[in-house]
Structure formats: C-alpha cells, structure tokens
PDB file of C-alpha atoms in Angstrom:
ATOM      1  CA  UNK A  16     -42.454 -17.053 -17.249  1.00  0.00           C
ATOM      2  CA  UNK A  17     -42.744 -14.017 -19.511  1.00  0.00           C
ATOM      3  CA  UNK A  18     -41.295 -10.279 -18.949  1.00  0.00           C
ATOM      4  CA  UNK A  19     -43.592  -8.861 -21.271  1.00  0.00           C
ATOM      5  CA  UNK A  20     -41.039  -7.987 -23.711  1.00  0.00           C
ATOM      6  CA  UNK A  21     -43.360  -8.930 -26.909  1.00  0.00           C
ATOM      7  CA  UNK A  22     -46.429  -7.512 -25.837  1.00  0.00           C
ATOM      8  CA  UNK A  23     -45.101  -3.702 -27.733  1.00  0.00           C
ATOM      9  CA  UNK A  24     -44.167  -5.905 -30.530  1.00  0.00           C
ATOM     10  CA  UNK A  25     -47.286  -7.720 -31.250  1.00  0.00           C
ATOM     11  CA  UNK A  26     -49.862  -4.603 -30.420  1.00  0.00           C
ATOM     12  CA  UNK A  27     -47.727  -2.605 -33.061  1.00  0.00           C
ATOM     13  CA  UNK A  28     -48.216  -5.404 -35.593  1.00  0.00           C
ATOM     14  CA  UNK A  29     -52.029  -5.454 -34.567  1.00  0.00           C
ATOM     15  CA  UNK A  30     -52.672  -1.603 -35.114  1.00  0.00           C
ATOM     16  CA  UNK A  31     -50.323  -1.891 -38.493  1.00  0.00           C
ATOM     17  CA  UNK A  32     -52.336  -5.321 -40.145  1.00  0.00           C
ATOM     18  CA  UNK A  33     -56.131  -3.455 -38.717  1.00  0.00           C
ATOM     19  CA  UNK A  34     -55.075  -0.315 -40.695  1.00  0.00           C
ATOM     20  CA  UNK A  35     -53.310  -1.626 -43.594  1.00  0.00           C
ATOM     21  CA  UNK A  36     -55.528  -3.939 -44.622  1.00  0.00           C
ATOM     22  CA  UNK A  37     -58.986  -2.165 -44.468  1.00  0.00           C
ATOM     23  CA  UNK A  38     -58.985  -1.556 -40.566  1.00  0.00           C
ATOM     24  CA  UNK A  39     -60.803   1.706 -39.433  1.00  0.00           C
ATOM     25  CA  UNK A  40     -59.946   4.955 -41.235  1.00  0.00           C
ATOM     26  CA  UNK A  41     -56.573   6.544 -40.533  1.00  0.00           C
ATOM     27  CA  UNK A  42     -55.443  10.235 -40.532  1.00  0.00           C
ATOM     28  CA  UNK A  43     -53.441  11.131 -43.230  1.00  0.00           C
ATOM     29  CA  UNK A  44     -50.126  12.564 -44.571  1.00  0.00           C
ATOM     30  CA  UNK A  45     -50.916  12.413 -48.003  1.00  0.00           C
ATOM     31  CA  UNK A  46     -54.400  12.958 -48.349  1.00  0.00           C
ATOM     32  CA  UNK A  47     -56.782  12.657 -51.260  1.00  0.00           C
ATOM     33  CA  UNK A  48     -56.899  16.056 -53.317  1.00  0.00           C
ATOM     34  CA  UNK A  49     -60.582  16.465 -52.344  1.00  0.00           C
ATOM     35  CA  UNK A  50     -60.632  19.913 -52.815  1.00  0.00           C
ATOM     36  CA  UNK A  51     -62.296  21.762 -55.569  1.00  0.00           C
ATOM     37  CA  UNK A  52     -65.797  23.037 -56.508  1.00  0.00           C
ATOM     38  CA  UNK A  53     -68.807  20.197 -56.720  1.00  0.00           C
ATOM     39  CA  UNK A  54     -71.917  20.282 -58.126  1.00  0.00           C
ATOM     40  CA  UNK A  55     -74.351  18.877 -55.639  1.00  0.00           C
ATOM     41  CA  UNK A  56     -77.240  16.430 -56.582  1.00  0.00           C
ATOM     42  CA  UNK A  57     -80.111  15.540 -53.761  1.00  0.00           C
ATOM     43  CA  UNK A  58     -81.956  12.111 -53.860  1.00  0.00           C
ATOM     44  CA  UNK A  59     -84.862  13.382 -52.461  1.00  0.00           C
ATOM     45  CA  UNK A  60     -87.535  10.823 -53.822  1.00  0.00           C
ATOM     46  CA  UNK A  61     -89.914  11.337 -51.433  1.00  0.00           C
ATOM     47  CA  UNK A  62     -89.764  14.787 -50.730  1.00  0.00           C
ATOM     48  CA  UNK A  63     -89.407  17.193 -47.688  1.00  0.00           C
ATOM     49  CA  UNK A  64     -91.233  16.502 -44.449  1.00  0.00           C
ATOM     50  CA  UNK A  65     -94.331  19.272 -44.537  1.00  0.00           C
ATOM     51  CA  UNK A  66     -92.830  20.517 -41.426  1.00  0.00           C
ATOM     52  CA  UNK A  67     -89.658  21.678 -43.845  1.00  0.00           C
ATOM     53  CA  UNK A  68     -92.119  23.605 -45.872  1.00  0.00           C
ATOM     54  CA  UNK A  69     -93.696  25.090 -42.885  1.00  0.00           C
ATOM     55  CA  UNK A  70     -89.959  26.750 -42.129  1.00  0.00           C
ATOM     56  CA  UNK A  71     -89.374  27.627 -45.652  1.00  0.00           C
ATOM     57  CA  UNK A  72     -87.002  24.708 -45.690  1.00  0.00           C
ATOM     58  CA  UNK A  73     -85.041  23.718 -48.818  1.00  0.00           C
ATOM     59  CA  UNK A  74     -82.369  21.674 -50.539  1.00  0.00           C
ATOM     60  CA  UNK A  75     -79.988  23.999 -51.877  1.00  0.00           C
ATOM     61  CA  UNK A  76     -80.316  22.720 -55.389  1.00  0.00           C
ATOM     62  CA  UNK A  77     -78.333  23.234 -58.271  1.00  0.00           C
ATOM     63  CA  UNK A  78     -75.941  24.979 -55.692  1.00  0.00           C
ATOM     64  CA  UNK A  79     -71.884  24.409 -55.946  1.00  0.00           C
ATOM     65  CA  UNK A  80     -70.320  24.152 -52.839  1.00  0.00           C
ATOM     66  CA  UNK A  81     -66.236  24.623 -52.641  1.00  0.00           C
ATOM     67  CA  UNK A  82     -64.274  22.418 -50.402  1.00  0.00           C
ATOM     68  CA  UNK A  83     -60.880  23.557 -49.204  1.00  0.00           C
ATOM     69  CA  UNK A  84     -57.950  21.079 -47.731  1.00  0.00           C
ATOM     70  CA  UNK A  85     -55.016  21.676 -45.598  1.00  0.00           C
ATOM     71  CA  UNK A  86     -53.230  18.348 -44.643  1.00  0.00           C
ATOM     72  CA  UNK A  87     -56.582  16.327 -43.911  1.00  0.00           C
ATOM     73  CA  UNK A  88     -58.596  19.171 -42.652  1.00  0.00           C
ATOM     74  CA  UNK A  89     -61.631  20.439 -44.979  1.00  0.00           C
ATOM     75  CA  UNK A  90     -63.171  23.690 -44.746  1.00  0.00           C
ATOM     76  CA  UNK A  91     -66.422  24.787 -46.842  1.00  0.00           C
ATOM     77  CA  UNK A  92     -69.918  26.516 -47.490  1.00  0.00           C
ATOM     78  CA  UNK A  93     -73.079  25.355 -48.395  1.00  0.00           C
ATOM     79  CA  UNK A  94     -76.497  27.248 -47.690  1.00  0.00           C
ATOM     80  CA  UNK A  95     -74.017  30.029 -46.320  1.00  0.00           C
ATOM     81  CA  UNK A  96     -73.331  27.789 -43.360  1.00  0.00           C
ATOM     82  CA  UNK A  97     -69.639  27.928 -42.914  1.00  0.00           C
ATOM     83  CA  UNK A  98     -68.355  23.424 -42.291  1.00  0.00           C
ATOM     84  CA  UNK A  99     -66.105  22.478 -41.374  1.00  0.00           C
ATOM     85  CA  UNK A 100     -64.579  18.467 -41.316  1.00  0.00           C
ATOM     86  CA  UNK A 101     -62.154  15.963 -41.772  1.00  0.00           C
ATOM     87  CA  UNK A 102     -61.250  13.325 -44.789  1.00  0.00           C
ATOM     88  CA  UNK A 103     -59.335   9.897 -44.059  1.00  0.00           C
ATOM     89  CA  UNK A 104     -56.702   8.069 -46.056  1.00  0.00           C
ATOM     90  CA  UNK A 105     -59.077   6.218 -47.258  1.00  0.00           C
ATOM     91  CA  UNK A 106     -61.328   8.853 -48.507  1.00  0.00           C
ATOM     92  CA  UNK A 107     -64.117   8.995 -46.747  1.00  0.00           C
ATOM     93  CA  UNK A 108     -65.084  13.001 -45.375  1.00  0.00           C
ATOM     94  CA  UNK A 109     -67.110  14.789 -42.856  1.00  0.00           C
ATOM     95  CA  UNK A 110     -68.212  18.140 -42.981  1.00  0.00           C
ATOM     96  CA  UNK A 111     -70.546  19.592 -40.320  1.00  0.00           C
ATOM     97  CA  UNK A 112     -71.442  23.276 -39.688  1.00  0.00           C
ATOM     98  CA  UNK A 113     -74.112  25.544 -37.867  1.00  0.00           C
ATOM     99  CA  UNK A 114     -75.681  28.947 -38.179  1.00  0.00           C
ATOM    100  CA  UNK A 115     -78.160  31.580 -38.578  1.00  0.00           C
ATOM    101  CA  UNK A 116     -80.175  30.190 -41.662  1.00  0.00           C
ATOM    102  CA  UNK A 117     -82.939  31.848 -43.340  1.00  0.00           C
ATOM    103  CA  UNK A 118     -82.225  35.625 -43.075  1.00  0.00           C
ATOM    104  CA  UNK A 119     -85.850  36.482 -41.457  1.00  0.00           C
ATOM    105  CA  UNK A 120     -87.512  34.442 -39.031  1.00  0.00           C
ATOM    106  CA  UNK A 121     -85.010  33.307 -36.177  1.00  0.00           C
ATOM    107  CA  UNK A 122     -84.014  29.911 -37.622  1.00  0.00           C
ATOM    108  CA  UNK A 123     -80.547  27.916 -36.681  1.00  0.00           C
ATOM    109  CA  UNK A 124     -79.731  25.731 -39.223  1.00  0.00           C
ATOM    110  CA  UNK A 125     -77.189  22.690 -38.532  1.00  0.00           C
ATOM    111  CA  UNK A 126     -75.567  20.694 -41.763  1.00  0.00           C
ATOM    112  CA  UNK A 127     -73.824  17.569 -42.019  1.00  0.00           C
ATOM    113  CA  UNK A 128     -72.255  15.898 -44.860  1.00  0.00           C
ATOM    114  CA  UNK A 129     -71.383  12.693 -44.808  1.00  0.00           C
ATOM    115  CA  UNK A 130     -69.829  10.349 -47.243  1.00  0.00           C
ATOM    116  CA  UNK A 131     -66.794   9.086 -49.851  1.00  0.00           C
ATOM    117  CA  UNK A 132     -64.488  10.642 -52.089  1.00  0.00           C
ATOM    118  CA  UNK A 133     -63.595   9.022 -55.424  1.00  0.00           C
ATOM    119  CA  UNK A 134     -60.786  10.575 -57.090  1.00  0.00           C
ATOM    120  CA  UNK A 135     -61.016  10.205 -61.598  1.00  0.00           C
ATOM    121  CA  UNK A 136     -60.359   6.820 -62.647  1.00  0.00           C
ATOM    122  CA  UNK A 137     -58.330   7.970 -65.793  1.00  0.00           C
ATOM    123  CA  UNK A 138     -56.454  11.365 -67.036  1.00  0.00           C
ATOM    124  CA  UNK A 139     -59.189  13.860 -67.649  1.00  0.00           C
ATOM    125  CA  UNK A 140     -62.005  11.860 -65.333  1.00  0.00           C
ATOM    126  CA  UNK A 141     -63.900  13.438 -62.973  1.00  0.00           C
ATOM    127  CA  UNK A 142     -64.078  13.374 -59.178  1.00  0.00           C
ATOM    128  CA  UNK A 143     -66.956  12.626 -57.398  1.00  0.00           C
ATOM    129  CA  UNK A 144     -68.416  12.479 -54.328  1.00  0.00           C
ATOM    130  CA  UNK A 145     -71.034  10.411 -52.466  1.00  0.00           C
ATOM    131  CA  UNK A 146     -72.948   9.969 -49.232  1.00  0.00           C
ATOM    132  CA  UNK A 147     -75.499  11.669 -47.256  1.00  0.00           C
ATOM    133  CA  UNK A 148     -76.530  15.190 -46.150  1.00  0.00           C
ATOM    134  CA  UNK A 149     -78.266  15.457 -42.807  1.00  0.00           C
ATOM    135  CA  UNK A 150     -80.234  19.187 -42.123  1.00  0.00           C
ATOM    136  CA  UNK A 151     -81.245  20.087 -39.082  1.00  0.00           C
ATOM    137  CA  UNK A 152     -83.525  23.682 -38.796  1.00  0.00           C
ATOM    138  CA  UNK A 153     -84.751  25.008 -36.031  1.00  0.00           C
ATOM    139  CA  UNK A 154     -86.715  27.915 -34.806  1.00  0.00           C
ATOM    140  CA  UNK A 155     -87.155  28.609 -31.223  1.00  0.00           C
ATOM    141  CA  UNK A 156     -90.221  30.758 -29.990  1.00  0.00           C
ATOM    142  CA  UNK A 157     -92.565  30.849 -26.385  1.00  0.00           C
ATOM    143  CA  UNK A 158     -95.072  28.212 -27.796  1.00  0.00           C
ATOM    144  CA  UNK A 159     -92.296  25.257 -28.202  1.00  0.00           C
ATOM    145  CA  UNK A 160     -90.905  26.396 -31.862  1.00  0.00           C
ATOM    146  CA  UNK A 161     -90.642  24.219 -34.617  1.00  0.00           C
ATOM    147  CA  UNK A 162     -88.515  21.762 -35.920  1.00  0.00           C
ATOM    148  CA  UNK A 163     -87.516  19.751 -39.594  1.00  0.00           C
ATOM    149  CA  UNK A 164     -85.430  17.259 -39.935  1.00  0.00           C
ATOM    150  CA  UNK A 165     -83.946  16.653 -43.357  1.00  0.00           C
ATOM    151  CA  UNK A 166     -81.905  13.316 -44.459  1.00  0.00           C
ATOM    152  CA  UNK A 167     -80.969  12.770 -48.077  1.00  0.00           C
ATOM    153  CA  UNK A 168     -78.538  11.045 -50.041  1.00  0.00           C
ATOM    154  CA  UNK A 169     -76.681  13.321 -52.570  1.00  0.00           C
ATOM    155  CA  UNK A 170     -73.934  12.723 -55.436  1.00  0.00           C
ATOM    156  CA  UNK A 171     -71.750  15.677 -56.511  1.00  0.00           C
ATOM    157  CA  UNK A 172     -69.046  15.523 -59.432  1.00  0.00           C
ATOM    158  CA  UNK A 173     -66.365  18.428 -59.508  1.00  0.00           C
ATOM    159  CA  UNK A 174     -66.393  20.903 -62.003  1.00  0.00           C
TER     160      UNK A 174
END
C-alpha cells in the first residue's frame, strides 16, 4: 500500500530532467540580451505570390527593425506594425503584430516572426538571428476582397 507521498517528489524531478536537459522551452529570469537593432535579410527565392503584387505587397527589405526586452518580454516594429512577443531561455523568440498597412487602400496587415537567437560566439562577434517571417495582408471590400499570404525565411545580424 502506498499514501502517495512520492508522487510530488518524482513529478518535480520529471518537470526539472524535461527542462534541464533540452525539454520544451522555459520562461526565463535571465534572459538572452536579444535586444538591439537587426538588419533583416529575406530568403525569398521564389518570389511573392502575384496576388502580393496585386496589393502592393512587399518585403520590407534592407529595413532595420529594433527589438526591445523587459525580463523575457520583446516589444518591436517592422513595416510600422507595432509586435509584440516572447523569447525563452533557450533563445528561441516570437514576435507577432497587426495593423493598418499600406497607408491608402484599406489593407490590415498581420506579421509574425518566428525563430532563434544566437548570441556572438567571441568578444566583438555579432548576434544574429534566424527563422521565419509569416505576412498576412488583407483587404476587405463588397466583392470578397483580396488576400496574400507571405512565408519566408529571413537571417538578421545586429548592428
């Protein structure tokens, strides 16, 4: 017969071995110094769906985007949609934000980015950041709207 006494004991050691040892991402105390201002790079090999172009759709290329961190909370801007997100102990980040997008024409425009932090390998490196930016535009009107997806993979080093 068992009271149940170890049961605590052994789902504490459970949820410590899952995330110490490369379990699911944790919240953190001491979060990675993610902020700073990147330099974003788009691997957009195949180009935007023609329905992109049709909505005046584009990556904002060449465009520096500034993240900000309090504890593990990120705030930031890119296309002048405000994000906002989250990074992990581990490093890995997710920013999402939505808004009015182009200035004429009605069109919402929902971001997310997706992906990894590295922090520099030596004194004087660079940070970097990796994963994959996910656009969303929309523009509502009486005959159905339109729509354009986006989904690249981009690369961004701090500057």
């Amino acid at each position: 017969m068992t009271s149940g006494r170890f049961v605590p004991f052994f789902a504490g050691l459970l949820l410590l071995t899952t995330t110490a040892c490369g379990g699911a991402d944790t919240r953190c105390t001491d979060c990675p110094a993610v902020e700073g201002r990147y330099r974003l790079q788009w691997n957009t090999s195949g180009g935007l769906p023609s329905e992109c172009a049709l909505m005046g759709v584009e990556l904002p290329t060449d465009e520096r985007m500034d993240i900000s961190r309090t504890g593990d909370r990120l705030t930031s801007q890119l296309a002048n949609i405000p994000l906002r997100g989250s990074i992990s102990a581990q490093g890995n980040f997710l920013l999402t934000g939505s808004g009015a997008g182009a200035p004429t024409g009605g069109r919402t425009d929902t971001l997310s980015l997706s992906g990894t932090f590295a922090a520099p390998v030596t004194d004087g490196g660079t940070a970097s950041l990796s994963g994959v930016f996910s656009g969303s535009y929309v523009r509502a009107s009486g005959t159905g709207g339109q729509r354009c997806d986006v989904s690249s993979p981009f690369s961004a080093t701090r500057d």
